[in-house]
């Protein structure tokens, strides 16, 4: 059964506004706390607490979303918690409220993302999930790009705290979009074939889950440090123009993701998952090599377009593969939590590793190492990842 246009469009806008909301908790937190006379050590501790909470919450949050039948209610509670965390930051920039905000936001985000993926699966089913996830990624990228620009302007010309008041306000259109998704358009996705147990240890015995978790960890281990490391070099070479270049390096990949994500979903649906993984992940070693060789600051913007190709791949394929690999037990959100944990581990290690290699050797050596890790990720996907698309799931309705 095809979901109504109202539900499909509401899910589009839900992804757009959720990206707006989440953008407020990016680099703006550090800027805001700096204006409140927080030291670098205090800011680092607060941000690290948020990161640690997110990592530790991935699996429990996935289990919680799996256990609750009404995924819209889980998304509603998560959005409400994120709004509260934004208000805490804006109204009470002292130690305990800020730390509470970071913890609350970390756990709520781990509930919100799988809830939206589960709503998408319930709306369109497994057969059309690839293209639906591509649309989700498109609207999320557009929302993130718009929010970054607007929040940067109001943070500069109104007040740093206004970023978080706006973040809290943006949960309202998110909630409206969520409530406009019709319950009658959502259907329970039942296990295929003979159902098996879906406990955590049983999922860890699945080859595909282990291989893709390894790919996800290697992906962020390779990817997370590339732009920050390049940003240091750009700042030294471009001086006052560095902020403009870095801003462009953030926006360009978002535009690429918005442009190609539906195509990525269709390709995965029609040609298979593994070929998409190989194409997307192969951008990592290419980007690492170019960053190691090219020193012209403005060329960095073009190189960062490759980040959009690889990011679109991960954004679409992570929930799609979680759906594929849990056909027999419906532990979709638990599987997403495992993959999210792998992503968090890779991102946590990446910056420290790249910084260490850069200081001991050179930035070029660090980029070469990151590119080598990306190559390992690509090879793992090419030679160890099983194809998870079933032949009858090909979607020819385009």
Short mmCIF file of C-alpha atoms in Angstrom, two decimals:
data_model
loop_
_atom_site.label_atom_id
_atom_site.label_comp_id
_atom_site.label_asym_id
_atom_site.label_seq_id
_atom_site.Cartn_x
_atom_site.Cartn_y
_atom_site.Cartn_z
CA UNK A 1 0.00 0.00 0.00
CA UNK A 2 1.39 3.41 -1.06
CA UNK A 3 1.41 5.95 1.80
CA UNK A 4 -0.50 9.18 1.32
CA UNK A 5 1.18 12.23 -0.18
CA UNK A 6 0.58 14.05 3.10
CA UNK A 7 2.59 11.50 5.09
CA UNK A 8 5.40 11.37 2.56
CA UNK A 9 5.76 15.15 2.40
CA UNK A 10 5.51 15.44 6.17
CA UNK A 11 8.40 13.01 6.53
CA UNK A 12 10.42 15.14 4.09
CA UNK A 13 9.88 18.24 6.23
CA UNK A 14 10.47 16.33 9.45
CA UNK A 15 13.97 15.49 8.20
CA UNK A 16 14.50 19.12 7.13
CA UNK A 17 13.54 20.61 10.49
CA UNK A 18 15.27 17.93 12.57
CA UNK A 19 18.51 18.78 10.74
CA UNK A 20 17.87 22.44 11.61
CA UNK A 21 17.47 21.50 15.27
CA UNK A 22 20.59 19.33 15.38
CA UNK A 23 22.75 21.95 13.67
CA UNK A 24 22.42 24.13 16.76
CA UNK A 25 24.40 21.60 18.77
CA UNK A 26 27.40 21.65 16.46
CA UNK A 27 30.30 24.14 16.68
CA UNK A 28 27.93 26.81 18.03
CA UNK A 29 28.13 25.25 21.53
CA UNK A 30 31.86 25.93 21.79
CA UNK A 31 31.46 29.49 20.48
CA UNK A 32 28.64 30.21 22.92
CA UNK A 33 30.43 28.83 25.96
CA UNK A 34 33.53 30.83 25.04
CA UNK A 35 31.45 34.01 25.21
CA UNK A 36 30.32 32.92 28.68
CA UNK A 37 33.94 32.92 29.91
CA UNK A 38 34.32 29.14 29.92
CA UNK A 39 37.90 27.92 29.61
CA UNK A 40 39.03 25.59 26.84
CA UNK A 41 39.35 22.77 29.39
CA UNK A 42 35.78 23.29 30.63
CA UNK A 43 34.41 23.45 27.09
CA UNK A 44 36.34 20.34 26.11
CA UNK A 45 34.97 18.44 29.10
CA UNK A 46 31.36 19.44 28.31
CA UNK A 47 31.66 18.47 24.65
CA UNK A 48 33.43 15.22 25.51
CA UNK A 49 30.66 14.35 27.96
CA UNK A 50 28.12 14.83 25.18
CA UNK A 51 30.15 12.67 22.81
CA UNK A 52 30.59 9.94 25.42
CA UNK A 53 26.87 9.98 26.20
CA UNK A 54 26.07 9.60 22.51
CA UNK A 55 28.41 6.64 22.14
CA UNK A 56 27.17 4.83 25.24
CA UNK A 57 23.52 5.47 24.37
CA UNK A 58 23.53 4.07 20.84
CA UNK A 59 22.73 0.46 21.69
CA UNK A 60 20.35 1.07 24.66
CA UNK A 61 18.45 3.69 22.64
CA UNK A 62 18.12 1.28 19.72
CA UNK A 63 16.76 -1.40 22.02
CA UNK A 64 14.30 1.10 23.50
CA UNK A 65 12.97 2.15 20.09
CA UNK A 66 12.64 -1.51 19.07
CA UNK A 67 10.63 -2.23 22.21
CA UNK A 68 8.12 0.62 21.75
CA UNK A 69 5.44 0.07 19.13
CA UNK A 70 4.61 3.76 18.53
CA UNK A 71 7.72 5.16 16.84
CA UNK A 72 6.10 8.58 16.42
CA UNK A 73 5.73 8.88 20.19
CA UNK A 74 9.41 8.08 20.65
CA UNK A 75 10.35 10.76 18.13
CA UNK A 76 8.05 13.23 19.91
CA UNK A 77 9.68 12.56 23.28
CA UNK A 78 13.15 12.84 21.77
CA UNK A 79 12.36 16.18 20.11
CA UNK A 80 10.91 17.49 23.38
CA UNK A 81 14.07 16.45 25.22
CA UNK A 82 16.25 18.21 22.62
CA UNK A 83 14.16 21.38 22.99
CA UNK A 84 14.66 21.22 26.76
CA UNK A 85 18.41 20.77 26.35
CA UNK A 86 18.54 23.86 24.07
CA UNK A 87 16.62 25.92 26.63
CA UNK A 88 19.00 24.80 29.38
CA UNK A 89 21.97 25.98 27.32
CA UNK A 90 20.41 29.33 26.42
CA UNK A 91 18.96 30.22 29.82
CA UNK A 92 21.45 28.70 32.27
CA UNK A 93 25.03 28.73 30.90
CA UNK A 94 26.52 27.46 34.16
CA UNK A 95 28.26 24.15 34.80
CA UNK A 96 25.49 21.76 35.89
CA UNK A 97 22.76 22.90 33.43
CA UNK A 98 25.22 22.77 30.52
CA UNK A 99 26.43 19.29 31.44
CA UNK A 100 22.81 18.15 31.89
CA UNK A 101 22.01 19.61 28.48
CA UNK A 102 24.85 17.70 26.81
CA UNK A 103 23.78 14.40 28.40
CA UNK A 104 20.10 14.94 27.56
CA UNK A 105 20.86 15.90 23.97
CA UNK A 106 23.22 12.95 23.52
CA UNK A 107 20.64 10.36 24.58
CA UNK A 108 17.70 12.06 22.83
CA UNK A 109 19.59 12.15 19.52
CA UNK A 110 20.24 8.42 19.78
CA UNK A 111 16.49 7.89 20.15
CA UNK A 112 15.44 10.38 17.47
CA UNK A 113 17.53 9.15 14.54
CA UNK A 114 16.46 5.47 14.67
CA UNK A 115 12.86 6.56 15.32
CA UNK A 116 12.82 8.53 12.06
CA UNK A 117 14.40 5.60 10.23
CA UNK A 118 11.78 3.25 11.71
CA UNK A 119 8.97 5.61 10.67
CA UNK A 120 10.41 5.62 7.14
CA UNK A 121 10.50 1.82 7.07
CA UNK A 122 6.93 1.58 8.36
CA UNK A 123 5.71 4.01 5.69
CA UNK A 124 7.28 2.51 2.57
CA UNK A 125 8.38 -1.03 3.49
CA UNK A 126 11.69 -2.68 2.72
CA UNK A 127 11.22 -2.70 -1.06
CA UNK A 128 11.15 1.10 -1.40
CA UNK A 129 13.32 1.97 1.59
CA UNK A 130 16.46 2.81 -0.40
CA UNK A 131 14.94 5.72 -2.30
CA UNK A 132 13.04 6.89 0.81
CA UNK A 133 16.29 7.09 2.75
CA UNK A 134 17.77 9.05 -0.14
CA UNK A 135 14.96 11.61 0.19
CA UNK A 136 15.52 11.74 3.95
CA UNK A 137 19.20 12.52 3.39
CA UNK A 138 18.37 15.18 0.77
CA UNK A 139 16.06 17.12 3.06
CA UNK A 140 18.35 16.69 6.07
CA UNK A 141 21.27 18.12 4.10
CA UNK A 142 19.25 21.08 2.88
CA UNK A 143 18.03 21.72 6.42
CA UNK A 144 21.54 21.54 7.82
CA UNK A 145 22.91 23.95 5.20
CA UNK A 146 20.12 26.51 5.74
CA UNK A 147 20.36 26.27 9.53
CA UNK A 148 24.13 26.73 9.54
CA UNK A 149 23.80 29.98 7.60
CA UNK A 150 20.88 31.36 9.62
CA UNK A 151 22.36 30.42 12.99
CA UNK A 152 25.70 31.88 12.03
CA UNK A 153 24.02 35.19 11.20
CA UNK A 154 21.87 35.45 14.32
CA UNK A 155 24.72 34.26 16.53
CA UNK A 156 26.86 37.08 15.12
CA UNK A 157 24.33 39.91 14.88
CA UNK A 158 21.81 39.08 17.66
CA UNK A 159 23.54 37.11 20.41
CA UNK A 160 25.29 33.73 20.82
CA UNK A 161 22.43 32.53 23.04
CA UNK A 162 19.90 33.22 20.28
CA UNK A 163 21.19 30.16 18.40
CA UNK A 164 19.79 27.90 21.09
CA UNK A 165 16.51 29.78 21.47
CA UNK A 166 16.07 29.30 17.72
CA UNK A 167 17.01 25.63 18.08
CA UNK A 168 14.29 25.16 20.69
CA UNK A 169 11.77 27.04 18.52
CA UNK A 170 12.56 24.85 15.51
CA UNK A 171 11.37 21.77 17.37
CA UNK A 172 7.82 23.13 16.91
CA UNK A 173 7.68 22.74 13.09
CA UNK A 174 9.45 19.40 13.59
CA UNK A 175 6.64 18.27 15.89
CA UNK A 176 3.97 19.55 13.48
CA UNK A 177 5.57 17.59 10.63
CA UNK A 178 5.76 14.49 12.83
CA UNK A 179 2.09 14.71 13.81
CA UNK A 180 1.03 15.11 10.18
CA UNK A 181 2.40 11.65 9.37
CA UNK A 182 -0.77 9.58 9.40
CA UNK A 183 -0.79 6.56 11.69
CA UNK A 184 -2.90 4.60 9.18
CA UNK A 185 -0.12 4.97 6.59
CA UNK A 186 2.35 3.19 8.87
CA UNK A 187 2.43 -0.60 8.87
CA UNK A 188 4.22 -3.12 11.03
CA UNK A 189 7.16 -4.61 9.11
CA UNK A 190 7.12 -8.27 10.04
CA UNK A 191 10.14 -10.60 9.99
CA UNK A 192 10.71 -12.45 6.73
CA UNK A 193 11.14 -16.20 6.57
CA UNK A 194 11.61 -18.02 9.85
CA UNK A 195 12.03 -15.58 12.73
CA UNK A 196 15.15 -15.88 14.86
CA UNK A 197 16.14 -14.36 18.17
CA UNK A 198 17.24 -10.75 17.95
CA UNK A 199 19.32 -10.41 21.08
CA UNK A 200 22.48 -8.34 20.94
CA UNK A 201 24.81 -11.36 21.05
CA UNK A 202 22.87 -13.01 18.22
CA UNK A 203 23.24 -9.93 16.04
CA UNK A 204 26.98 -9.93 16.71
CA UNK A 205 27.20 -13.39 15.15
CA UNK A 206 25.93 -12.09 11.79
CA UNK A 207 28.77 -11.69 9.29
CA UNK A 208 27.17 -8.79 7.45
CA UNK A 209 26.60 -6.83 10.66
CA UNK A 210 30.18 -7.30 11.81
CA UNK A 211 31.65 -6.40 8.42
CA UNK A 212 29.60 -3.26 7.97
CA UNK A 213 30.24 -2.18 11.56
CA UNK A 214 33.94 -2.46 10.70
CA UNK A 215 33.38 -0.41 7.53
CA UNK A 216 31.48 2.25 9.48
CA UNK A 217 34.25 2.53 12.05
CA UNK A 218 36.98 2.73 9.40
CA UNK A 219 34.92 5.27 7.43
CA UNK A 220 34.75 7.78 10.28
CA UNK A 221 38.28 6.97 11.41
CA UNK A 222 39.39 8.05 7.93
CA UNK A 223 36.89 10.86 7.36
CA UNK A 224 36.38 12.74 10.64
CA UNK A 225 39.83 14.35 10.89
CA UNK A 226 40.30 15.32 7.24
CA UNK A 227 38.56 18.71 7.28
CA UNK A 228 39.81 19.82 10.72
CA UNK A 229 43.37 18.94 9.71
CA UNK A 230 42.96 20.74 6.39
CA UNK A 231 41.46 23.70 8.25
CA UNK A 232 44.68 24.21 10.19
CA UNK A 233 46.69 24.38 6.97
CA UNK A 234 44.15 26.70 5.33
CA UNK A 235 44.24 29.08 8.31
CA UNK A 236 48.00 29.35 8.04
CA UNK A 237 47.93 29.88 4.27
CA UNK A 238 44.81 32.03 3.78
CA UNK A 239 44.74 34.15 6.93
CA UNK A 240 41.51 36.16 7.26
CA UNK A 241 39.90 34.33 4.32
CA UNK A 242 40.14 31.00 6.13
CA UNK A 243 36.67 31.27 7.72
CA UNK A 244 35.11 31.85 4.30
CA UNK A 245 36.91 28.84 2.83
CA UNK A 246 35.97 26.56 5.73
CA UNK A 247 32.33 27.69 5.53
CA UNK A 248 32.31 26.78 1.83
CA UNK A 249 33.89 23.42 2.70
CA UNK A 250 30.94 22.74 5.00
CA UNK A 251 28.21 23.88 2.61
CA UNK A 252 29.45 22.28 -0.63
CA UNK A 253 29.33 18.66 0.66
CA UNK A 254 25.82 19.32 2.02
CA UNK A 255 24.69 20.45 -1.41
CA UNK A 256 26.28 17.38 -3.00
CA UNK A 257 24.51 15.11 -0.50
CA UNK A 258 21.19 16.84 -1.20
CA UNK A 259 21.69 16.41 -4.94
CA UNK A 260 22.77 12.78 -5.17
CA UNK A 261 21.20 11.04 -2.16
CA UNK A 262 18.00 9.93 -3.96
CA UNK A 263 20.17 8.60 -6.79
CA UNK A 264 22.27 6.66 -4.24
CA UNK A 265 19.09 5.11 -2.84
CA UNK A 266 17.80 4.15 -6.30
CA UNK A 267 21.14 2.67 -7.32
CA UNK A 268 21.24 0.57 -4.14
CA UNK A 269 17.69 -0.61 -4.83
CA UNK A 270 18.32 -1.46 -8.49
CA UNK A 271 21.97 -2.59 -8.64
CA UNK A 272 22.72 -3.77 -5.12
CA UNK A 273 24.21 -2.46 -1.91
CA UNK A 274 27.83 -3.50 -2.32
CA UNK A 275 28.51 -1.56 -5.52
CA UNK A 276 27.20 1.61 -3.84
CA UNK A 277 29.44 1.04 -0.83
CA UNK A 278 32.50 0.57 -3.04
CA UNK A 279 31.79 3.70 -5.09
CA UNK A 280 31.12 5.87 -2.05
CA UNK A 281 33.93 4.60 0.14
CA UNK A 282 36.48 4.89 -2.69
CA UNK A 283 36.19 8.68 -2.35
CA UNK A 284 38.03 8.46 0.99
CA UNK A 285 41.48 7.35 -0.31
CA UNK A 286 41.12 9.72 -3.28
CA UNK A 287 40.36 12.64 -0.98
CA UNK A 288 43.22 11.73 1.37
CA UNK A 289 45.68 11.61 -1.54
CA UNK A 290 44.53 14.96 -2.94
CA UNK A 291 44.72 16.67 0.45
CA UNK A 292 48.25 15.33 0.93
CA UNK A 293 49.38 16.67 -2.46
CA UNK A 294 47.43 19.91 -2.99
CA UNK A 295 48.34 23.06 -1.06
CA UNK A 296 46.17 25.72 -2.78
CA UNK A 297 43.56 26.80 -0.15
CA UNK A 298 40.64 27.34 -2.55
CA UNK A 299 41.19 23.94 -4.15
CA UNK A 300 40.15 22.47 -0.81
CA UNK A 301 36.55 23.45 -1.61
CA UNK A 302 36.55 21.26 -4.72
CA UNK A 303 38.19 18.38 -2.88
CA UNK A 304 35.53 18.62 -0.18
CA UNK A 305 32.86 17.89 -2.79
CA UNK A 306 34.13 14.30 -2.63
CA UNK A 307 33.10 14.29 1.03
CA UNK A 308 29.52 14.79 -0.15
CA UNK A 309 29.73 11.62 -2.25
CA UNK A 310 30.99 9.47 0.61
CA UNK A 311 28.66 11.10 3.17
CA UNK A 312 25.62 10.44 0.98
CA UNK A 313 26.66 6.80 0.80
CA UNK A 314 26.94 6.37 4.56
CA UNK A 315 23.76 8.36 5.30
CA UNK A 316 21.66 6.18 3.00
CA UNK A 317 23.34 2.82 3.37
CA UNK A 318 23.62 2.62 7.17
CA UNK A 319 19.86 2.41 7.83
CA UNK A 320 19.25 0.48 4.60
CA UNK A 321 21.73 -2.23 5.54
CA UNK A 322 20.34 -2.31 9.08
CA UNK A 323 16.95 -3.08 7.53
CA UNK A 324 18.41 -5.76 5.24
CA UNK A 325 20.36 -7.46 7.99
CA UNK A 326 17.44 -7.66 10.42
CA UNK A 327 14.84 -9.15 8.07
CA UNK A 328 14.53 -12.25 10.24
CA UNK A 329 14.22 -10.62 13.65
CA UNK A 330 13.10 -6.98 13.20
CA UNK A 331 15.79 -5.64 15.54
CA UNK A 332 16.26 -2.77 13.11
CA UNK A 333 16.93 -0.06 15.67
CA UNK A 334 19.26 -2.20 17.76
CA UNK A 335 21.29 -2.87 14.62
CA UNK A 336 21.36 0.86 13.86
CA UNK A 337 22.60 1.43 17.40
CA UNK A 338 25.48 -0.99 16.82
CA UNK A 339 26.41 0.79 13.60
CA UNK A 340 26.11 4.18 15.34
CA UNK A 341 28.46 2.99 18.06
CA UNK A 342 31.00 1.92 15.43
CA UNK A 343 30.74 5.36 13.79
CA UNK A 344 31.27 7.05 17.17
CA UNK A 345 34.34 4.98 17.98
CA UNK A 346 35.95 5.83 14.64
CA UNK A 347 35.21 9.53 14.95
CA UNK A 348 36.56 9.65 18.50
CA UNK A 349 39.91 8.14 17.52
CA UNK A 350 40.29 9.98 14.20
CA UNK A 351 41.23 13.49 15.33
CA UNK A 352 43.66 12.31 18.01
CA UNK A 353 45.38 9.92 15.60
CA UNK A 354 45.67 12.49 12.81
CA UNK A 355 46.91 15.17 15.19
CA UNK A 356 49.57 12.84 16.60
CA UNK A 357 50.88 11.82 13.17
CA UNK A 358 50.82 15.43 11.94
CA UNK A 359 52.84 16.65 14.93
CA UNK A 360 55.37 13.78 14.78
CA UNK A 361 55.75 13.82 11.00
CA UNK A 362 53.75 16.20 8.78
CA UNK A 363 50.15 16.98 7.72
CA UNK A 364 50.82 15.21 4.41
CA UNK A 365 51.72 12.03 6.30
CA UNK A 366 48.54 12.33 8.35
CA UNK A 367 46.44 12.70 5.19
CA UNK A 368 48.21 9.70 3.67
CA UNK A 369 47.40 7.64 6.76
CA UNK A 370 43.74 8.72 6.72
CA UNK A 371 43.52 7.91 3.01
CA UNK A 372 45.08 4.51 3.65
CA UNK A 373 42.45 3.77 6.27
CA UNK A 374 39.81 4.80 3.72
CA UNK A 375 41.32 2.37 1.22
CA UNK A 376 41.11 -0.40 3.82
CA UNK A 377 37.44 0.50 4.36
CA UNK A 378 36.81 0.22 0.60
CA UNK A 379 38.57 -3.13 0.34
CA UNK A 380 36.62 -4.49 3.31
CA UNK A 381 33.35 -3.53 1.60
CA UNK A 382 34.49 -4.99 -1.73
CA UNK A 383 35.78 -8.37 -0.54
CA UNK A 384 34.07 -9.14 2.77
CA UNK A 385 30.65 -7.47 2.70
CA UNK A 386 27.88 -9.80 1.48
CA UNK A 387 25.27 -8.48 -0.93
CA UNK A 388 22.13 -7.97 1.13
CA UNK A 389 19.60 -6.91 -1.49
CA UNK A 390 17.10 -9.60 -2.43
CA UNK A 391 16.29 -9.90 -6.12
CA UNK A 392 12.56 -9.33 -5.64
CA UNK A 393 13.24 -6.08 -3.79
CA UNK A 394 14.34 -4.26 -6.95
CA UNK A 395 12.21 -1.18 -7.31
CA UNK A 396 11.32 -0.47 -10.94
CA UNK A 397 8.64 2.15 -10.27
CA UNK A 398 10.80 5.04 -11.38
#
